[in-house]
């Protein structure tokens, strides 16, 4: 777990640090932040993604032939660290870059890789993920959206839900049932759908935070060319499992714990200045204990991430460890933002836009957003099932 950096690693870090210093807007993270308006925010993040690409910093882990740098795991860790240190925004095309690209690299045809990968890495085409349905979330293999072969096309009919960024996406990875008579895991295919195809309707869903990150997506007689089938007909389940393995990877958690530590530092600074009666919030012994608990938990998260990461360095496959990390960080962060609400006390309900909102309402927004942590990328119950079966060897 003690990583030593080679001279090349140090040069990589210096190059990135220099690039970030000249390419992030002046005052970034101090006086300049992401736009509050959701659409402006999305376009800002897309521009940032394109800027990263032009600088050679998007999709660094990808093979060179598709525009990446073939970055080593250590370089990926350095990248996550430096992006967090600079409080750099996350690009918009998270699903394209992290999920679609990795899936296509594993299972796509040469033609699919050549067609789609360059436009993902350049940020020209944004992707969304059409997996969940109203009755197929945790039980994803229950998808009912149907794709029926008609000549050189599949005709898709059905509904997807919680489709993040569908409103900004040019393409969608879609799980559709292509053999209703087969056992449920064996009748699903993995399709690439052009979001401009006639018959697609996107309806935004407003979340508890007030944002509309995700949507309901309806497919009515949507024609998808057969060359957009990934892998074999009815072989989509295995491919979807690759996609999901990259939703919970160690490199993701590594950057995340740094960002969380920054959030905690900000909360500690806020607690040290907020007056509670005749003392500051941080002097309240109960609050202090809760803040200390978050500090310890984030340190444990860091060590867990390093352990998973060092296993990856030794070539271990992605395993149930990712579930342990996801389960752990999601609850640690919910606890931390619960504590943030206690630190803010009567000011907690004030949102961005109210002059009296503490730190521009950032903790209130983070508290509301944190409710999703234990649901997406596999809910906590599902993570516990995975750990029980694959780590503890308990019966199903
Ligand atoms: C912010 C956010 C963004 C998302 N983005 C996308 C996206 O872009 N694309 C997409 O396809 N999906 C997306 N999702 C959907 C997400 O994958 C699902 O919400 C998740 O898989 C849970 O499914 P569900 O909501 O249908 O809940 P359900 O599966 O109905 O679960 C309801 C409850 O029952 C529990 N439960 C279910 N099955 C079991 C079991 N076997 N054992 C024990 N407990 C169980 C669950 O843990 C949960 O508490 C997103 C979700 C969120 C919150």
Coordinates of C-alpha atoms and ligand atoms in Angstrom, one line a residue:
X1 CA 0.0 0.0 0.0
X2 CA 3.0 2.3 0.1
X3 CA 3.2 3.5 -3.5
X4 CA 6.5 4.9 -4.6
X5 CA 6.4 7.3 -7.6
X6 CA 8.8 6.8 -10.5
X7 CA 10.3 9.9 -12.1
X8 CA 7.8 9.5 -14.9
X9 CA 4.9 9.5 -12.4
X10 CA 6.2 12.7 -10.9
X11 CA 6.6 14.3 -14.3
X12 CA 3.0 13.2 -15.1
X13 CA 1.7 14.9 -11.9
X14 CA 3.6 18.1 -12.6
X15 CA 2.4 18.2 -16.2
X16 CA -1.2 17.8 -15.1
X17 CA -0.9 20.3 -12.2
X18 CA 0.5 22.9 -14.6
X19 CA -2.3 22.2 -17.2
X20 CA -5.0 22.6 -14.5
X21 CA -3.5 25.8 -13.2
X22 CA -3.6 27.4 -16.7
X23 CA -6.9 25.9 -17.9
X24 CA -9.3 26.2 -14.9
X25 CA -11.0 29.6 -14.8
X26 CA -9.2 32.1 -12.6
X27 CA -10.4 31.9 -9.0
X28 CA -11.8 28.4 -9.6
X29 CA -13.1 26.8 -6.3
X30 CA -12.5 30.0 -4.4
X31 CA -14.6 32.7 -6.0
X32 CA -15.7 31.0 -9.2
X33 CA -17.9 27.9 -9.1
X34 CA -20.2 25.7 -11.3
X35 CA -23.2 27.6 -12.7
X36 CA -26.3 27.2 -10.6
X37 CA -28.7 26.9 -13.5
X38 CA -28.9 23.2 -14.4
X39 CA -28.6 23.5 -18.2
X40 CA -25.8 26.0 -18.0
X41 CA -24.1 23.7 -15.5
X42 CA -24.4 20.8 -17.9
X43 CA -23.0 22.8 -20.8
X44 CA -20.1 24.1 -18.7
X45 CA -19.2 20.5 -17.8
X46 CA -19.4 19.5 -21.4
X47 CA -17.1 22.4 -22.4
X48 CA -14.7 21.3 -19.6
X49 CA -14.8 17.7 -20.9
X50 CA -13.9 18.9 -24.4
X51 CA -11.1 21.1 -23.0
X52 CA -9.7 18.1 -21.1
X53 CA -9.7 16.1 -24.4
X54 CA -7.9 18.9 -26.3
X55 CA -5.3 18.9 -23.5
X56 CA -4.9 15.1 -23.7
X57 CA -6.5 14.6 -20.3
X58 CA -9.8 12.9 -21.1
X59 CA -10.1 9.1 -20.9
X60 CA -6.5 8.8 -19.9
X61 CA -6.8 5.1 -19.2
X62 CA -8.0 4.3 -22.7
X63 CA -5.7 2.7 -25.3
X64 CA -3.7 5.2 -27.4
X65 CA -5.3 4.0 -30.6
X66 CA -8.6 5.4 -29.4
X67 CA -7.2 8.7 -28.2
X68 CA -6.3 7.8 -24.6
X69 CA -2.9 7.8 -23.0
X70 CA -2.9 4.1 -21.9
X71 CA -2.4 5.5 -18.4
X72 CA -1.1 3.1 -15.7
X73 CA -3.2 2.6 -12.6
X74 CA -0.8 4.8 -10.7
X75 CA -1.3 7.6 -13.2
X76 CA -5.0 7.2 -12.9
X77 CA -4.7 7.5 -9.1
X78 CA -2.5 10.7 -9.6
X79 CA -5.1 12.0 -12.0
X80 CA -8.0 11.5 -9.5
X81 CA -5.9 13.1 -6.8
X82 CA -4.9 16.2 -8.8
X83 CA -8.5 16.7 -10.2
X84 CA -9.8 16.6 -6.6
X85 CA -7.0 18.9 -5.3
X86 CA -7.9 21.5 -8.0
X87 CA -11.6 20.9 -7.3
X88 CA -11.9 20.5 -11.0
X89 CA -15.5 19.9 -12.3
X90 CA -16.5 16.4 -13.5
X91 CA -17.1 16.2 -17.2
X92 CA -20.7 15.7 -18.3
X93 CA -20.2 12.5 -20.3
X94 CA -19.7 10.2 -17.2
X95 CA -21.7 7.4 -18.7
X96 CA -20.1 7.6 -22.1
X97 CA -16.6 7.8 -20.8
X98 CA -16.8 5.3 -17.9
X99 CA -19.5 2.8 -18.8
X100 CA -20.1 2.8 -22.6
X101 CA -16.4 3.0 -23.6
X102 CA -15.3 0.3 -21.2
X103 CA -18.2 -1.9 -22.4
X104 CA -17.4 -1.4 -26.1
X105 CA -13.7 -2.0 -25.5
X106 CA -14.6 -5.4 -24.0
X107 CA -17.5 -6.4 -26.2
X108 CA -17.8 -4.0 -29.2
X109 CA -17.0 -5.0 -32.8
X110 CA -14.1 -3.2 -34.4
X111 CA -16.6 -1.1 -36.4
X112 CA -18.4 -0.1 -33.3
X113 CA -15.2 0.9 -31.5
X114 CA -14.1 2.9 -34.5
X115 CA -17.4 4.7 -34.9
X116 CA -18.2 5.5 -31.2
X117 CA -15.1 5.7 -29.1
X118 CA -13.4 8.8 -30.7
X119 CA -16.6 10.8 -30.3
X120 CA -17.0 9.7 -26.7
X121 CA -13.5 10.8 -25.7
X122 CA -13.7 14.1 -27.6
X123 CA -17.0 14.9 -25.8
X124 CA -18.8 15.2 -29.2
X125 CA -21.4 12.6 -28.3
X126 CA -22.9 12.3 -24.8
X127 CA -24.4 9.0 -23.7
X128 CA -27.1 7.9 -21.3
X129 CA -27.9 4.5 -19.8
X130 CA -31.3 2.9 -20.5
X131 CA -31.2 0.0 -18.1
X132 CA -33.8 0.6 -15.2
X133 CA -37.5 0.3 -15.8
X134 CA -40.4 0.9 -13.4
X135 CA -40.4 -2.8 -12.5
X136 CA -36.8 -3.6 -13.2
X137 CA -34.2 -1.8 -11.0
X138 CA -32.4 -4.1 -8.5
X139 CA -34.0 -7.0 -10.4
X140 CA -32.5 -5.7 -13.7
X141 CA -33.0 -9.0 -15.5
X142 CA -36.8 -8.3 -15.4
X143 CA -36.5 -5.7 -18.1
X144 CA -39.6 -5.7 -20.3
X145 CA -38.7 -3.1 -23.0
X146 CA -38.9 -5.1 -26.2
X147 CA -36.9 -5.2 -29.3
X148 CA -38.4 -7.1 -32.2
X149 CA -36.3 -7.9 -35.4
X150 CA -37.8 -6.4 -38.6
X151 CA -35.5 -6.7 -41.6
X152 CA -32.3 -4.8 -40.9
X153 CA -33.7 -3.2 -37.8
X154 CA -34.9 -3.9 -34.3
X155 CA -38.1 -2.2 -33.4
X156 CA -38.1 -1.0 -29.8
X157 CA -41.1 -0.5 -27.6
X158 CA -41.2 0.2 -23.9
X159 CA -40.2 2.5 -21.1
X160 CA -37.0 3.2 -19.2
X161 CA -36.8 5.3 -16.0
X162 CA -34.1 7.2 -14.0
X163 CA -32.2 7.9 -17.3
X164 CA -29.6 10.4 -16.1
X165 CA -28.6 13.0 -18.7
X166 CA -31.0 11.7 -21.4
X167 CA -31.9 15.3 -22.1
X168 CA -28.3 16.1 -23.1
X169 CA -27.5 12.7 -24.8
X170 CA -27.0 11.8 -28.4
X171 CA -26.8 8.1 -27.7
X172 CA -28.2 5.5 -25.2
X173 CA -27.1 2.0 -24.2
X174 CA -30.3 0.1 -24.0
X175 CA -31.2 -3.3 -22.5
X176 CA -34.1 -4.8 -24.4
X177 CA -35.9 -8.1 -24.3
X178 CA -35.3 -9.9 -27.6
X179 CA -36.6 -13.4 -26.6
X180 CA -39.6 -13.2 -24.2
X181 CA -39.8 -17.0 -24.1
X182 CA -36.2 -17.6 -22.8
X183 CA -35.3 -17.5 -19.1
X184 CA -35.1 -13.9 -18.0
X185 CA -31.3 -13.5 -18.1
X186 CA -31.0 -15.2 -21.5
X187 CA -33.5 -13.2 -23.5
X188 CA -31.9 -9.7 -23.3
X189 CA -29.9 -7.8 -25.9
X190 CA -27.6 -4.8 -25.6
X191 CA -28.3 -2.1 -28.1
X192 CA -26.9 1.3 -29.0
X193 CA -29.7 3.7 -29.7
X194 CA -29.4 7.1 -31.5
X195 CA -31.5 9.5 -29.3
X196 CA -32.6 11.4 -32.4
X197 CA -34.5 8.4 -33.7
X198 CA -38.2 9.1 -34.1
X199 CA -40.4 7.6 -31.3
X200 CA -38.2 8.6 -28.3
X201 CA -39.9 10.8 -25.7
X202 CA -38.0 12.2 -22.7
X203 CA -39.8 13.4 -19.6
X204 CA -37.7 15.0 -16.9
X205 CA -38.2 13.8 -13.3
X206 CA -37.6 16.4 -10.5
X207 CA -35.6 15.1 -7.6
X208 CA -35.7 15.9 -3.9
X209 CA -32.8 18.4 -4.5
X210 CA -34.9 20.3 -7.0
X211 CA -32.7 19.1 -9.9
X212 CA -33.8 17.1 -13.0
X213 CA -30.7 15.0 -13.6
X214 CA -32.8 12.0 -14.6
X215 CA -35.8 11.3 -16.8
X216 CA -38.5 8.9 -17.9
X217 CA -37.7 7.7 -21.4
X218 CA -40.3 6.2 -23.7
X219 CA -39.7 4.2 -26.8
X220 CA -42.5 3.9 -29.4
X221 CA -41.7 1.9 -32.5
X222 CA -38.1 3.1 -32.4
X223 CA -36.0 1.6 -35.2
X224 CA -32.5 0.6 -34.3
X225 CA -30.2 -0.7 -37.1
X226 CA -29.0 -4.3 -36.4
X227 CA -25.4 -3.2 -36.6
X228 CA -26.0 -1.4 -33.3
X229 CA -26.4 -4.7 -31.4
X230 CA -23.4 -5.2 -29.1
X231 CA -22.2 -8.8 -28.9
X232 CA -24.6 -11.7 -29.6
X233 CA -28.4 -11.6 -29.9
X234 CA -29.8 -12.5 -26.4
X235 CA -26.3 -12.2 -24.9
X236 CA -26.9 -8.7 -23.4
X237 CA -26.9 -9.8 -19.7
X238 CA -23.2 -10.7 -19.7
X239 CA -22.4 -7.4 -21.4
X240 CA -24.5 -5.4 -18.9
X241 CA -22.5 -7.0 -16.1
X242 CA -19.3 -5.5 -17.6
X243 CA -21.0 -2.1 -17.7
X244 CA -22.1 -2.4 -14.0
X245 CA -18.6 -3.6 -12.9
X246 CA -17.2 -0.2 -14.1
X247 CA -19.9 1.7 -12.1
X248 CA -18.2 0.7 -8.9
X249 CA -14.5 0.5 -9.7
X250 CA -11.7 1.3 -7.3
X251 CA -10.5 4.3 -9.3
X252 CA -13.9 5.9 -8.8
X253 CA -13.8 5.6 -5.1
X254 CA -10.2 6.9 -4.9
X255 CA -11.1 10.3 -6.3
X256 CA -14.4 10.3 -4.4
X257 CA -12.7 10.0 -0.9
X258 CA -10.5 13.0 -1.7
X259 CA -13.6 15.1 -2.6
X260 CA -15.3 13.9 0.6
X261 CA -12.4 14.9 2.7
X262 CA -12.6 18.4 1.1
X263 CA -16.3 18.6 2.0
X264 CA -15.5 17.6 5.6
X265 CA -12.8 20.2 5.8
X266 CA -15.3 22.8 4.6
X267 CA -17.8 21.6 7.2
X268 CA -15.2 21.8 10.0
X269 CA -14.4 25.4 8.9
X270 CA -18.1 26.2 8.9
X271 CA -18.6 24.6 12.3
X272 CA -15.7 26.6 13.7
X273 CA -17.4 29.9 12.7
X274 CA -21.1 29.2 13.3
X275 CA -22.2 30.5 16.7
X276 CA -24.5 28.2 18.8
X277 CA -25.6 30.1 21.9
X278 CA -22.4 31.1 23.7
X279 CA -20.1 28.7 21.8
X280 CA -19.3 27.8 18.2
X281 CA -20.9 24.6 16.7
X282 CA -17.5 22.8 16.8
X283 CA -17.4 23.4 20.6
X284 CA -20.6 21.5 21.1
X285 CA -19.3 18.2 22.4
X286 CA -22.0 16.1 20.7
X287 CA -21.4 17.7 17.3
X288 CA -17.7 17.4 17.8
X289 CA -17.9 13.7 18.3
X290 CA -20.0 13.3 15.2
X291 CA -17.6 15.3 13.1
X292 CA -14.7 13.3 14.5
X293 CA -16.6 10.1 13.5
X294 CA -16.8 11.4 9.9
X295 CA -13.1 12.2 10.0
X296 CA -12.2 8.7 11.1
X297 CA -14.7 7.1 8.6
X298 CA -13.2 9.0 5.7
X299 CA -9.7 7.9 6.7
X300 CA -11.0 4.3 6.8
X301 CA -12.5 4.9 3.3
X302 CA -9.1 6.1 2.1
X303 CA -7.3 3.0 3.5
X304 CA -10.0 0.7 2.0
X305 CA -9.6 2.4 -1.4
X306 CA -5.8 2.0 -1.2
X307 CA -6.2 -1.6 -0.3
X308 CA -8.6 -2.3 -3.3
X309 CA -6.3 -0.2 -5.5
X310 CA -3.1 -2.1 -4.5
X311 CA -4.9 -5.4 -5.3
X312 CA -5.8 -4.0 -8.7
X313 CA -2.1 -3.1 -9.2
X314 CA -1.3 -6.7 -8.6
X315 CA -3.7 -7.7 -11.3
X316 CA -6.7 -8.8 -9.1
X317 CA -10.0 -8.8 -11.0
X318 CA -12.8 -6.4 -10.0
X319 CA -14.6 -8.2 -7.3
X320 CA -16.9 -7.8 -4.4
X321 CA -14.5 -5.4 -2.8
X322 CA -16.1 -2.7 -4.9
X323 CA -19.4 -3.5 -3.2
X324 CA -17.8 -3.1 0.2
X325 CA -16.4 0.3 -0.8
X326 CA -19.7 1.5 -2.3
X327 CA -21.7 0.4 0.7
X328 CA -19.2 2.0 3.1
X329 CA -18.8 5.4 1.4
X330 CA -22.5 5.9 0.7
X331 CA -23.4 5.6 4.3
X332 CA -20.4 7.5 5.6
X333 CA -21.4 10.4 3.4
X334 CA -25.1 10.3 4.3
X335 CA -24.0 10.4 8.0
X336 CA -21.7 13.3 7.3
X337 CA -24.3 15.4 5.5
X338 CA -26.8 14.6 8.3
X339 CA -24.3 16.0 10.7
X340 CA -23.9 19.0 8.5
X341 CA -27.6 19.7 8.9
X342 CA -27.1 19.6 12.7
X343 CA -24.1 21.9 12.5
X344 CA -26.3 24.4 10.5
X345 CA -29.1 24.1 13.1
X346 CA -32.0 26.5 12.4
X347 CA -30.2 27.8 9.2
X348 CA -30.2 24.3 7.6
X349 CA -33.4 24.6 5.6
X350 CA -32.1 27.8 3.7
X351 CA -31.3 27.0 0.1
X352 CA -29.0 28.6 -2.5
X353 CA -30.4 32.0 -3.5
X354 CA -31.3 32.9 0.1
X355 CA -28.7 35.5 1.4
X356 CA -28.8 33.9 4.9
X357 CA -28.0 30.4 3.5
X358 CA -24.7 29.1 5.0
X359 CA -22.0 28.7 2.4
X360 CA -24.5 29.4 -0.4
X361 CA -26.7 26.5 0.6
X362 CA -24.1 23.9 -0.5
X363 CA -24.6 21.6 2.5
X364 CA -28.3 21.6 2.1
X365 CA -28.0 20.6 -1.5
X366 CA -25.4 18.0 -0.7
X367 CA -27.6 16.6 2.1
X368 CA -30.5 16.2 -0.3
X369 CA -28.3 14.7 -3.1
X370 CA -26.8 12.2 -0.7
X371 CA -30.1 10.4 -0.4
X372 CA -29.4 8.9 -3.8
X373 CA -26.0 7.5 -2.8
X374 CA -27.5 4.4 -1.2
X375 CA -29.7 3.7 -4.3
X376 CA -27.8 4.2 -7.5
X377 CA -25.1 1.8 -8.8
X378 CA -26.8 -0.9 -6.8
X379 CA -28.7 -0.2 -3.5
X380 CA -27.2 -0.9 -0.1
X381 CA -29.4 -4.0 0.2
X382 CA -28.1 -5.3 -3.1
X383 CA -24.5 -4.6 -2.1
X384 CA -25.1 -6.5 1.2
X385 CA -26.5 -9.4 -0.8
X386 CA -23.3 -9.5 -3.0
X387 CA -21.0 -9.3 0.0
X388 CA -23.0 -12.0 1.9
X389 CA -22.9 -14.4 -1.1
X390 CA -19.5 -13.7 -2.6
X391 CA -17.4 -12.7 0.4
X392 CA -19.0 -14.4 3.3
X393 CA -20.1 -17.5 1.3
X394 CA -23.6 -17.3 2.8
X395 CA -26.4 -19.2 1.0
X396 CA -28.8 -17.2 -1.3
Ligands
LIG1 C1 -29.5 9.6 -8.9 C2 -29.8 8.3 -9.7 C3 -29.4 8.2 -11.0 C4 -29.7 7.0 -11.7 N1 -29.3 6.9 -13.0 C5 -29.7 5.9 -13.7 C6 -29.4 5.8 -15.1 O1 -28.8 6.7 -15.7 N2 -29.8 4.7 -15.8 C7 -30.5 3.7 -15.3 O2 -30.8 2.7 -15.9 N3 -30.8 3.7 -13.9 C8 -30.4 4.8 -13.2 N4 -30.7 4.8 -11.8 C9 -31.6 3.8 -11.3 C10 -30.9 2.9 -10.3 O3 -30.0 2.0 -10.9 C11 -32.0 2.1 -9.5 O4 -32.7 3.1 -8.8 C12 -31.5 1.1 -8.6 O5 -31.0 0.0 -9.3 C13 -32.7 0.6 -7.7 O6 -33.8 0.1 -8.4 P1 -35.2 0.7 -8.1 O7 -35.2 2.2 -8.0 O8 -36.1 0.1 -9.1 O9 -35.6 0.1 -6.7 P2 -36.1 -1.4 -6.4 O10 -35.2 -2.3 -7.0 O11 -37.5 -1.4 -6.6 O12 -35.8 -1.4 -4.8 C14 -36.7 -0.9 -3.8 C15 -36.1 -1.3 -2.4 O13 -36.1 -2.7 -2.3 C16 -34.8 -3.2 -2.0 N5 -34.6 -4.5 -2.7 C17 -34.8 -4.8 -4.0 N6 -34.4 -6.0 -4.3 C18 -33.9 -6.6 -3.1 C19 -33.4 -7.8 -2.8 N7 -33.2 -8.8 -3.7 N8 -32.9 -8.0 -1.5 C20 -33.0 -7.0 -0.6 N9 -33.6 -5.8 -0.9 C21 -34.0 -5.6 -2.1 C22 -33.9 -2.1 -2.6 O14 -32.6 -2.1 -1.9 C23 -34.6 -0.9 -2.3 O15 -34.5 -0.5 -0.9 C24 -30.4 6.0 -11.1 C25 -30.8 6.1 -9.7 C26 -30.5 7.3 -9.0 C27 -31.0 7.4 -7.6

